[in-house]
PDB file of C-alpha atoms in Angstrom:
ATOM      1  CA  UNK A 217      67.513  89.831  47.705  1.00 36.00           C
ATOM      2  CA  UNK A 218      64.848  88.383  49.597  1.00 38.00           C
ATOM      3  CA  UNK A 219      67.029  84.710  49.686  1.00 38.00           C
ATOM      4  CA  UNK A 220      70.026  87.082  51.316  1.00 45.00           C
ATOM      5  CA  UNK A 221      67.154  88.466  53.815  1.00 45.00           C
ATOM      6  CA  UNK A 222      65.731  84.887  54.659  1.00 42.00           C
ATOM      7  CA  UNK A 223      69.459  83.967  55.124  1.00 60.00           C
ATOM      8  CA  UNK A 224      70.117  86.302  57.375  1.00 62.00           C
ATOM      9  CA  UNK A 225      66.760  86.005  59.579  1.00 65.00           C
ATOM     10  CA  UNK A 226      67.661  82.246  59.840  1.00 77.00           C
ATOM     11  CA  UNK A 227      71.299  83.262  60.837  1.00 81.00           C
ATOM     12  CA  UNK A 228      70.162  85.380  63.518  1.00 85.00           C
ATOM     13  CA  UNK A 229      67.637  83.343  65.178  1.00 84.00           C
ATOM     14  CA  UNK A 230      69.676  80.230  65.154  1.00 87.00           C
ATOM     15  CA  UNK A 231      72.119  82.301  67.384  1.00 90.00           C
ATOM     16  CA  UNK A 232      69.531  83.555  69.466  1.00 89.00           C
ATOM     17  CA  UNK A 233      68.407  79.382  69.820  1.00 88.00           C
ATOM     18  CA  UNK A 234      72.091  78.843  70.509  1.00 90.00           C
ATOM     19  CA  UNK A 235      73.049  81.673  72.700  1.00 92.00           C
ATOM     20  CA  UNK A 236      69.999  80.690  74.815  1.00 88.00           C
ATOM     21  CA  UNK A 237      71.256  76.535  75.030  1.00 88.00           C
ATOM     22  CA  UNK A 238      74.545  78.140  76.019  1.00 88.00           C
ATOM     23  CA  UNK A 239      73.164  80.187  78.884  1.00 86.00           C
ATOM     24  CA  UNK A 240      70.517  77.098  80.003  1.00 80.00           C
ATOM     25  CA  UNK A 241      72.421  74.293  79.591  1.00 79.00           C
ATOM     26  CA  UNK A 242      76.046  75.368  79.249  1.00 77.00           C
ATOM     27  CA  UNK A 243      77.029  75.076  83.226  1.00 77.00           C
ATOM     28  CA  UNK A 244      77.040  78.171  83.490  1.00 81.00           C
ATOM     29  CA  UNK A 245      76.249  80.139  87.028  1.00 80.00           C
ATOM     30  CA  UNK A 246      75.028  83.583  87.503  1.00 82.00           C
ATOM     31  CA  UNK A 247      77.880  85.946  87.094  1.00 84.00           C
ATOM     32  CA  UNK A 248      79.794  83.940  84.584  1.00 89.00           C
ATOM     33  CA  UNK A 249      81.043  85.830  81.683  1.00 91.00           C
ATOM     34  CA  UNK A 250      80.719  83.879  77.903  1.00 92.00           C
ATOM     35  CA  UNK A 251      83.441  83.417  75.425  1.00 92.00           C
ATOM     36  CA  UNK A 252      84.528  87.030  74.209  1.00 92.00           C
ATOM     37  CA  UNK A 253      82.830  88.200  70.719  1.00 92.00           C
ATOM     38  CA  UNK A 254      85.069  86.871  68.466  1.00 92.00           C
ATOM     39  CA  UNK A 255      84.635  83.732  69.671  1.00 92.00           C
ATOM     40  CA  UNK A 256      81.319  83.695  69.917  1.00 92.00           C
ATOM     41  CA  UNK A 257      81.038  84.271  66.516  1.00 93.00           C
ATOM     42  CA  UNK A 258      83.218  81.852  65.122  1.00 92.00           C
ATOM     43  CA  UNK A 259      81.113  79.597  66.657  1.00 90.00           C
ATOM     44  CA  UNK A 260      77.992  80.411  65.246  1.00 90.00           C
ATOM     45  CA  UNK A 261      79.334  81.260  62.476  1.00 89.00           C
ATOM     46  CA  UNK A 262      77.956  85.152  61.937  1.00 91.00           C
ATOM     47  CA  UNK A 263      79.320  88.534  61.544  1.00 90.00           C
ATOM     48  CA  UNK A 264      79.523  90.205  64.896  1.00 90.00           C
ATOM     49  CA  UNK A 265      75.996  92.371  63.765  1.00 90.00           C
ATOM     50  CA  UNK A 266      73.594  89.589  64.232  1.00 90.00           C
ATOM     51  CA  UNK A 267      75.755  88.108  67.209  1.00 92.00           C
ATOM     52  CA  UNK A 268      75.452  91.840  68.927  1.00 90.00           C
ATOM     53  CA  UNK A 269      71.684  91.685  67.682  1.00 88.00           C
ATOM     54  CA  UNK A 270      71.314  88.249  69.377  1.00 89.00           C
ATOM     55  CA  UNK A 271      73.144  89.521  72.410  1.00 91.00           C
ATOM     56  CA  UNK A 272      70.415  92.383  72.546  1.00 87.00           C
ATOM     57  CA  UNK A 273      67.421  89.486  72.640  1.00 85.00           C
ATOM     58  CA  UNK A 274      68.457  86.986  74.998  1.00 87.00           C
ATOM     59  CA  UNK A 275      69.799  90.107  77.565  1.00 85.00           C
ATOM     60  CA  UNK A 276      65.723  90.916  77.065  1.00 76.00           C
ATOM     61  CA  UNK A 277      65.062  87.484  77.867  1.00 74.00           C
ATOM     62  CA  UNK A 278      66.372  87.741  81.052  1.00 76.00           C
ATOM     63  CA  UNK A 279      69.267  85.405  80.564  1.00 83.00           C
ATOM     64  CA  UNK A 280      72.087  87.469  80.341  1.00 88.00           C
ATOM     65  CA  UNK A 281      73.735  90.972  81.287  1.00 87.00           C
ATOM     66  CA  UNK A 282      75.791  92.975  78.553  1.00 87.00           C
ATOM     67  CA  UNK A 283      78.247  95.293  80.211  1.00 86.00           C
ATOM     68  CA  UNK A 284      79.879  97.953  78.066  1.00 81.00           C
ATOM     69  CA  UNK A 285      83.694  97.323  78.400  1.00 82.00           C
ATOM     70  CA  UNK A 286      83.578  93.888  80.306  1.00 86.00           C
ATOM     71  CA  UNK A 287      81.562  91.400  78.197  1.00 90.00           C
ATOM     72  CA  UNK A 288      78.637  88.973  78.302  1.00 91.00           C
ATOM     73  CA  UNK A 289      77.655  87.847  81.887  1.00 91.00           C
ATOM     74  CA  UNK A 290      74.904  84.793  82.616  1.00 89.00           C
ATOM     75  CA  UNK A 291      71.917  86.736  84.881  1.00 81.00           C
ATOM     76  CA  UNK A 292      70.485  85.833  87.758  1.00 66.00           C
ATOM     77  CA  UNK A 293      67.355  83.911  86.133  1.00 51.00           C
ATOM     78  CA  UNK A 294      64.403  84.431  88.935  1.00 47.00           C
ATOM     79  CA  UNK A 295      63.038  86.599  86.167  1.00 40.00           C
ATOM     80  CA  UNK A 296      63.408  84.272  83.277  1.00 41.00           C
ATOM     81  CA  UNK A 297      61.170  81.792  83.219  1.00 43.00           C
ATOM     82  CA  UNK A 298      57.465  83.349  82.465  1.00 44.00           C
ATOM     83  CA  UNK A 299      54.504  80.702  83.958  1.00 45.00           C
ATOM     84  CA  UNK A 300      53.456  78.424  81.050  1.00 46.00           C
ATOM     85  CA  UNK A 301      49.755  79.061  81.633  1.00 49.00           C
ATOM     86  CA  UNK A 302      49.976  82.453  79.581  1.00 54.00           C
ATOM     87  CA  UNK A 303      50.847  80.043  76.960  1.00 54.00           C
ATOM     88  CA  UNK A 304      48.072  77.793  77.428  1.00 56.00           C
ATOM     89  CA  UNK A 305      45.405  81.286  78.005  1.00 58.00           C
ATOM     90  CA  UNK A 306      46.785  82.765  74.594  1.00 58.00           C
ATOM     91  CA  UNK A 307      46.250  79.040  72.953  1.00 59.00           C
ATOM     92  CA  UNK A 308      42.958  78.467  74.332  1.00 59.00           C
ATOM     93  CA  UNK A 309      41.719  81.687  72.759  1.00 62.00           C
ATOM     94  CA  UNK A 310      40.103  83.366  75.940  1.00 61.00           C
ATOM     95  CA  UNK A 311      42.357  86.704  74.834  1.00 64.00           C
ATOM     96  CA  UNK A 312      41.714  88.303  72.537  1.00 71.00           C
ATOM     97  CA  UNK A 313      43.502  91.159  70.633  1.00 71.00           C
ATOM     98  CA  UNK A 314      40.765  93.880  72.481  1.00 76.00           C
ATOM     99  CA  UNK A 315      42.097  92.292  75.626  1.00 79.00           C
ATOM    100  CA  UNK A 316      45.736  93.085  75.234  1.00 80.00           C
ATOM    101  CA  UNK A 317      45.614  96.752  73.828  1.00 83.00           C
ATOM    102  CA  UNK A 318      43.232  97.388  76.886  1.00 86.00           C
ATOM    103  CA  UNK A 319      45.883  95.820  78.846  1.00 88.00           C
ATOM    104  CA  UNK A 320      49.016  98.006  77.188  1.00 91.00           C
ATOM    105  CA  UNK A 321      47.005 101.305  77.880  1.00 93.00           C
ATOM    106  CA  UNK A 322      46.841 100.686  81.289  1.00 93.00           C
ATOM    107  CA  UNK A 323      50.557  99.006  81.609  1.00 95.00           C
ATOM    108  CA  UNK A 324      53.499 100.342  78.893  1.00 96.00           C
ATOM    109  CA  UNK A 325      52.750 104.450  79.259  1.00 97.00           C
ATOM    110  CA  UNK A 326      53.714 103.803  82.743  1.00 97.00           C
ATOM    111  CA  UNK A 327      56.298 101.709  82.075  1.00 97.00           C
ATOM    112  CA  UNK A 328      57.736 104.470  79.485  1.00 98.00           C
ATOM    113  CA  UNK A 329      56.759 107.433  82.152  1.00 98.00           C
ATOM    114  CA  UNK A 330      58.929 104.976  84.999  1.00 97.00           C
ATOM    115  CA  UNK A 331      61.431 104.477  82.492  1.00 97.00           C
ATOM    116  CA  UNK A 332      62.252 108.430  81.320  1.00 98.00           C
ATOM    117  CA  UNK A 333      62.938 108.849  85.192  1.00 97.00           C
ATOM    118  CA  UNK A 334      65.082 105.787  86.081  1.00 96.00           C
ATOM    119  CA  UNK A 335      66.960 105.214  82.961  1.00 96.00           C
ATOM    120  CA  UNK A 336      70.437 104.652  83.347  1.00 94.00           C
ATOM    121  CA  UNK A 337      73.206 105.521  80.339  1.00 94.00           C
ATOM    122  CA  UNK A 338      73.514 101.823  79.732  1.00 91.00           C
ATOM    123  CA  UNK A 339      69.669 101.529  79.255  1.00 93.00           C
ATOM    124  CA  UNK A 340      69.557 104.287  76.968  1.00 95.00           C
ATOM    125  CA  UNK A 341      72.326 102.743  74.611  1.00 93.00           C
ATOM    126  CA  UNK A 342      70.819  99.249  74.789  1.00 92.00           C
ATOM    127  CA  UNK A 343      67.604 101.109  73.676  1.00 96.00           C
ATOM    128  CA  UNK A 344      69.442 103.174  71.031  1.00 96.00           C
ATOM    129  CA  UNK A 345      70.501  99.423  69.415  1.00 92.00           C
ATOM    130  CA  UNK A 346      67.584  97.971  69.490  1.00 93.00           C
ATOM    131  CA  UNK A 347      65.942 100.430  67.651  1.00 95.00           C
ATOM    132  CA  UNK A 348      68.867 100.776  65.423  1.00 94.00           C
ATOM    133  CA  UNK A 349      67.943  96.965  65.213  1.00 92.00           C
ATOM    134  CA  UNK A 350      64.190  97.170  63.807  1.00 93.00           C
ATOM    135  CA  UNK A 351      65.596 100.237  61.246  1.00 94.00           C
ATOM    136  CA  UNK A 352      67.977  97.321  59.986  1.00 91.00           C
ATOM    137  CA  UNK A 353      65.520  94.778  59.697  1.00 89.00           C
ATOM    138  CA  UNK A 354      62.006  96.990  58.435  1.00 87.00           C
ATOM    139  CA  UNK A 355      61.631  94.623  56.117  1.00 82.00           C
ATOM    140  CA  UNK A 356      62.998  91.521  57.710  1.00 72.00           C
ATOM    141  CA  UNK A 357      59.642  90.207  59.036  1.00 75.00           C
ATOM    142  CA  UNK A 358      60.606  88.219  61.957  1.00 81.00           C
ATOM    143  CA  UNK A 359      63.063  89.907  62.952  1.00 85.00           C
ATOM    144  CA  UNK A 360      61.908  93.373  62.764  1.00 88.00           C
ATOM    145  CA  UNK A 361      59.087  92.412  65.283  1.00 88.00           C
ATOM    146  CA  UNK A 362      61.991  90.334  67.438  1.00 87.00           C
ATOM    147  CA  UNK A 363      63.460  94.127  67.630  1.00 90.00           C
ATOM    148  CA  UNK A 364      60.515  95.355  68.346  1.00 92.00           C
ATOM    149  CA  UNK A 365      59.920  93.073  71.698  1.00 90.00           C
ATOM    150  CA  UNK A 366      63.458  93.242  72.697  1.00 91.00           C
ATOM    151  CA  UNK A 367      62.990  97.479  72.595  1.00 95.00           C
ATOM    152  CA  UNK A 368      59.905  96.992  74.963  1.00 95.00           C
ATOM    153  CA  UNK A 369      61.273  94.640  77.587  1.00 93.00           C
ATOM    154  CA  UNK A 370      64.527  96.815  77.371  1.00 94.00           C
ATOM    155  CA  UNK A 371      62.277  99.664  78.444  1.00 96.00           C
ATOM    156  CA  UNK A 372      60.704  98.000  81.079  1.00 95.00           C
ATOM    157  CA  UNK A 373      64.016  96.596  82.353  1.00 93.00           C
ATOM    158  CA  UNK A 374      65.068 100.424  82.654  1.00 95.00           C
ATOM    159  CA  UNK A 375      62.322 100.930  85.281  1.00 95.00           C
ATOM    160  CA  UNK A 376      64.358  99.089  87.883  1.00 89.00           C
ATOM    161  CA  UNK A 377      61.232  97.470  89.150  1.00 91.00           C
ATOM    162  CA  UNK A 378      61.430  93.646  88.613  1.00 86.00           C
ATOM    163  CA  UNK A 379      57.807  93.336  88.637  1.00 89.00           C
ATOM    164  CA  UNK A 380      56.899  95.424  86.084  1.00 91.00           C
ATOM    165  CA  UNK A 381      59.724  94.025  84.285  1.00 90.00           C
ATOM    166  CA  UNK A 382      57.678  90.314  84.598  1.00 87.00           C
ATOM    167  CA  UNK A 383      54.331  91.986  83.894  1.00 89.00           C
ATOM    168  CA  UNK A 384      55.415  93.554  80.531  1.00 90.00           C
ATOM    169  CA  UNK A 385      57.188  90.359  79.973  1.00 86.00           C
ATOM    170  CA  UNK A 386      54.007  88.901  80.005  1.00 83.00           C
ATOM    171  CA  UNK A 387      52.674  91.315  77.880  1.00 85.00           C
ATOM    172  CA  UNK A 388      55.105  90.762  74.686  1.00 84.00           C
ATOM    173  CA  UNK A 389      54.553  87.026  75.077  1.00 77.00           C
ATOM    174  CA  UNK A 390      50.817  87.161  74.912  1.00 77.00           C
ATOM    175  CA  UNK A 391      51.342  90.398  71.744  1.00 79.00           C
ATOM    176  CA  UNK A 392      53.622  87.910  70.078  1.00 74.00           C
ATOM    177  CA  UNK A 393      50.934  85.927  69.154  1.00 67.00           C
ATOM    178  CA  UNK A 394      48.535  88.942  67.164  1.00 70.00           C
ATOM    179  CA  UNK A 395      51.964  91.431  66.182  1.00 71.00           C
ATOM    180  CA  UNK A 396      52.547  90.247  62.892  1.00 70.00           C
ATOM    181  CA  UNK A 397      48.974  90.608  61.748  1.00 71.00           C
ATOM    182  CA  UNK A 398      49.076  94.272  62.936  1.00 73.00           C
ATOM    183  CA  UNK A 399      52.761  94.212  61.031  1.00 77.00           C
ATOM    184  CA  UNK A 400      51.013  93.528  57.335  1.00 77.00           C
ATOM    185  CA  UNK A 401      49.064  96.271  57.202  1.00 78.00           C
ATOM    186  CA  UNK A 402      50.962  98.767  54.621  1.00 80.00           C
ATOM    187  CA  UNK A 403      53.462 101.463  56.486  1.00 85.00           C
ATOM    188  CA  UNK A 404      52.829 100.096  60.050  1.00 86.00           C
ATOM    189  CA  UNK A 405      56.220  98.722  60.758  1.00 89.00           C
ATOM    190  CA  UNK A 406      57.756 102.282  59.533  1.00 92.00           C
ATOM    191  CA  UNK A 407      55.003 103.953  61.934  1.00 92.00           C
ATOM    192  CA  UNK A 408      56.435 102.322  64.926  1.00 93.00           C
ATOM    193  CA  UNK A 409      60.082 102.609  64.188  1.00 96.00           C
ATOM    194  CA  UNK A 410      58.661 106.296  63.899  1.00 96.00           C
ATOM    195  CA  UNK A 411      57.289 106.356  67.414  1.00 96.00           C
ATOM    196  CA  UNK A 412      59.688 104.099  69.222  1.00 97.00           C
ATOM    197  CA  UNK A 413      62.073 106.943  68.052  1.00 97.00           C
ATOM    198  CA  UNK A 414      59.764 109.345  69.844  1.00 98.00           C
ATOM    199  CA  UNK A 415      59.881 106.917  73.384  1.00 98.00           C
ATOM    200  CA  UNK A 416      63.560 106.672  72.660  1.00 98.00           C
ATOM    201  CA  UNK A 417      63.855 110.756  72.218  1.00 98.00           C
ATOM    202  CA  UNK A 418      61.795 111.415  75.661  1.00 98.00           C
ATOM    203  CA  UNK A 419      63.887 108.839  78.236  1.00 98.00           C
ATOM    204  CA  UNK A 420      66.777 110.141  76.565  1.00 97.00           C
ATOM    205  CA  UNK A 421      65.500 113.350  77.771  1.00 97.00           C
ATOM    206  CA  UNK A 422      64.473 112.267  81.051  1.00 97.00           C
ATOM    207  CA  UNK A 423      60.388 113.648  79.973  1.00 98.00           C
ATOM    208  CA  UNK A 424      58.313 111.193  81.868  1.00 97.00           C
ATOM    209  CA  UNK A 425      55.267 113.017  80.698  1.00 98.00           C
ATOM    210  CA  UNK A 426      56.348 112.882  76.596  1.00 98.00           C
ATOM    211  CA  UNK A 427      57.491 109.113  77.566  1.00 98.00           C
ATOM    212  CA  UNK A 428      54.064 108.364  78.491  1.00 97.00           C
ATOM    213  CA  UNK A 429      52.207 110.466  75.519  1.00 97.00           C
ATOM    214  CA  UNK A 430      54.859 108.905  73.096  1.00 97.00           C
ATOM    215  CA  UNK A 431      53.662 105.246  74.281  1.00 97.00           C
ATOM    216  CA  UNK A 432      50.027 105.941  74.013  1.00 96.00           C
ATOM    217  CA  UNK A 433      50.277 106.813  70.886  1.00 96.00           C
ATOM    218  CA  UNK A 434      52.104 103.954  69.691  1.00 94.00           C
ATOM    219  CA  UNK A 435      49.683 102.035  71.011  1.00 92.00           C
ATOM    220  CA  UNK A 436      46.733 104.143  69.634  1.00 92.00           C
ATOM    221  CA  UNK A 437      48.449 103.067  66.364  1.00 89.00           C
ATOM    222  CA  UNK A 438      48.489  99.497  66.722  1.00 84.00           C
ATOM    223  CA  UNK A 439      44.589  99.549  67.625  1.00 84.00           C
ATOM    224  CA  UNK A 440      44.461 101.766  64.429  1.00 84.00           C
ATOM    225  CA  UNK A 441      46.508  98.743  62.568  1.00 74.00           C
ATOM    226  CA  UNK A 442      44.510  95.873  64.018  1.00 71.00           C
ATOM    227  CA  UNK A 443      40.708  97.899  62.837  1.00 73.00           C
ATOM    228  CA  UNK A 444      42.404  98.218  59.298  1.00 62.00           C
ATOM    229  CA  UNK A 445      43.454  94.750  59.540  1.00 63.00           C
ATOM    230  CA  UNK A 446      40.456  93.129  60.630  1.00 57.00           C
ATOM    231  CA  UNK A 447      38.762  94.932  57.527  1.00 58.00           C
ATOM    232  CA  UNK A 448      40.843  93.463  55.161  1.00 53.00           C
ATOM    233  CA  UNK A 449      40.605  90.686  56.538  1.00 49.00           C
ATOM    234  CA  UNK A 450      37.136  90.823  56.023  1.00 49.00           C
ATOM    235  CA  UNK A 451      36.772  92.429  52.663  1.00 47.00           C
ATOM    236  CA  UNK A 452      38.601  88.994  51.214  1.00 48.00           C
ATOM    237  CA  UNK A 453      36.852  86.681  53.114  1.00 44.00           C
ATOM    238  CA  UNK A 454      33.613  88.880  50.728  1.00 43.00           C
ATOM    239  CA  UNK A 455      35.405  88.851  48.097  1.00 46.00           C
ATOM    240  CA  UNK A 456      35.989  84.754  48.730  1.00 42.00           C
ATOM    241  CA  UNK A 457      32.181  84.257  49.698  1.00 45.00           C
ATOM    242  CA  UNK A 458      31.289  86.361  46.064  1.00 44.00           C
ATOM    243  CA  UNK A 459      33.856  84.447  44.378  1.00 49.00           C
ATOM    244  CA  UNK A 460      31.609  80.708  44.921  1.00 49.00           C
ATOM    245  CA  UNK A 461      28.388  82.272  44.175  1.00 51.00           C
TER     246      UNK A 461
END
């Protein structure tokens, strides 16, 4: 079972890798559509679920545009291409997890509150399968929390406002870095599939104000996940310290 899961993880982010080479270095302009799905998949040699899963990351990316009916189309990519230096200010360790959960309470409830009003159909369906994406994969690790980013930048994509599209771009880069430690604590990735329903449930309903409440709370949890974390973390680094005595 878990060699079938592995299997499948490795499947899905070597088409992600290759979708992306496609896109960057295949000659291809904005507008351009790909090769059609089956195709596509041939190539890569998946089922069409990861390819559509794939799909659903590198449109978060930036890189492409899936339109229902028509196929796969190469963006524009002035929003791609995030500056390397929140890289390097992630690396260097001047943020810290405090830092970025003070940072999503003052960015993603807007974003969700934005995104209840401005959502479009097509939003709310790519938002629909993503999170039909992290219910496939709760216990797929990687690409559970791969779900999880490509739901958030979907949301701020429905906004319509490119720069709060870059800023929570930003964002998931610099979370990517501290989201599977909050992941390993016991019931939290079932928690968030939990309230990204709830997000999911208010933009579908066009409730800006339950957008925003739903967010906040998701985020509440994660700070809840990271303090439960942190003392587990150091309960065994006791227990490891008691241990050589």
């Amino acid at each position: 079972m878990q060699e079938n899961r592995l299997s499948r993880e490795s499947r899905f982010d070597y088409a992600v890798q290759r979708i992306e080479t496609m896109v960057r270095e295949g000659g291809f302009a904005p507008g351009d559509k790909l090769p059609p799905a089956r195709e596509m998949c041939e190539d890569l040699g998946v089922s069409r679920t990861i390819l559509r899963e794939a799909l659903r990351v590198v449109e978060s990316k930036g890189l492409i545009s899936i339109q229902a009916g028509k196929g796969v189309f190469v963006a524009n990519h002035d929003l791609d291409v995030l500056d390397d230096r929140v890289d390097s200010l992630v690396a260097s360790g001047k943020v810290e997890i405090v830092d970025l959960i003070q940072a999503r309470h003052f960015l993603e409830p807007g974003i969700a509150h934005i995104a209840a009003i401005r959502a479009t159909s097509s939003d709310i369906q790519n938002l629909e399968e993503s999170l039909k994406g992290m219910i496939d994969n709760l216990e797929a690790g990687d690409a559970f929390m791969q779900a999880d980013q490509n739901f958030h930048l979907l949301l701020a994509r429905a906004t319509n406002n490119p720069i709060l599209y870059m800023m929570a771009k930003t964002m998931t880069e610099c979370l990517s870095v501290f989201r599977k430690t909050i992941y390993e604590v016991e019931g939290a990735p079932a928690k968030a599939v939990q309230r990204h329903q709830d997000i999911l449930n208010a933009v579908k309903g066009h409730d800006s104000h339950m957008a925003y409440q739903a967010m906040e709370n998701h985020i509440i949890d994660a700070e809840e996940h990271q303090r439960v974390r942190m003392m587990q973390a150091s309960l065994n680094h006791l227990d490891f310290e008691i241990g050589r005595e």
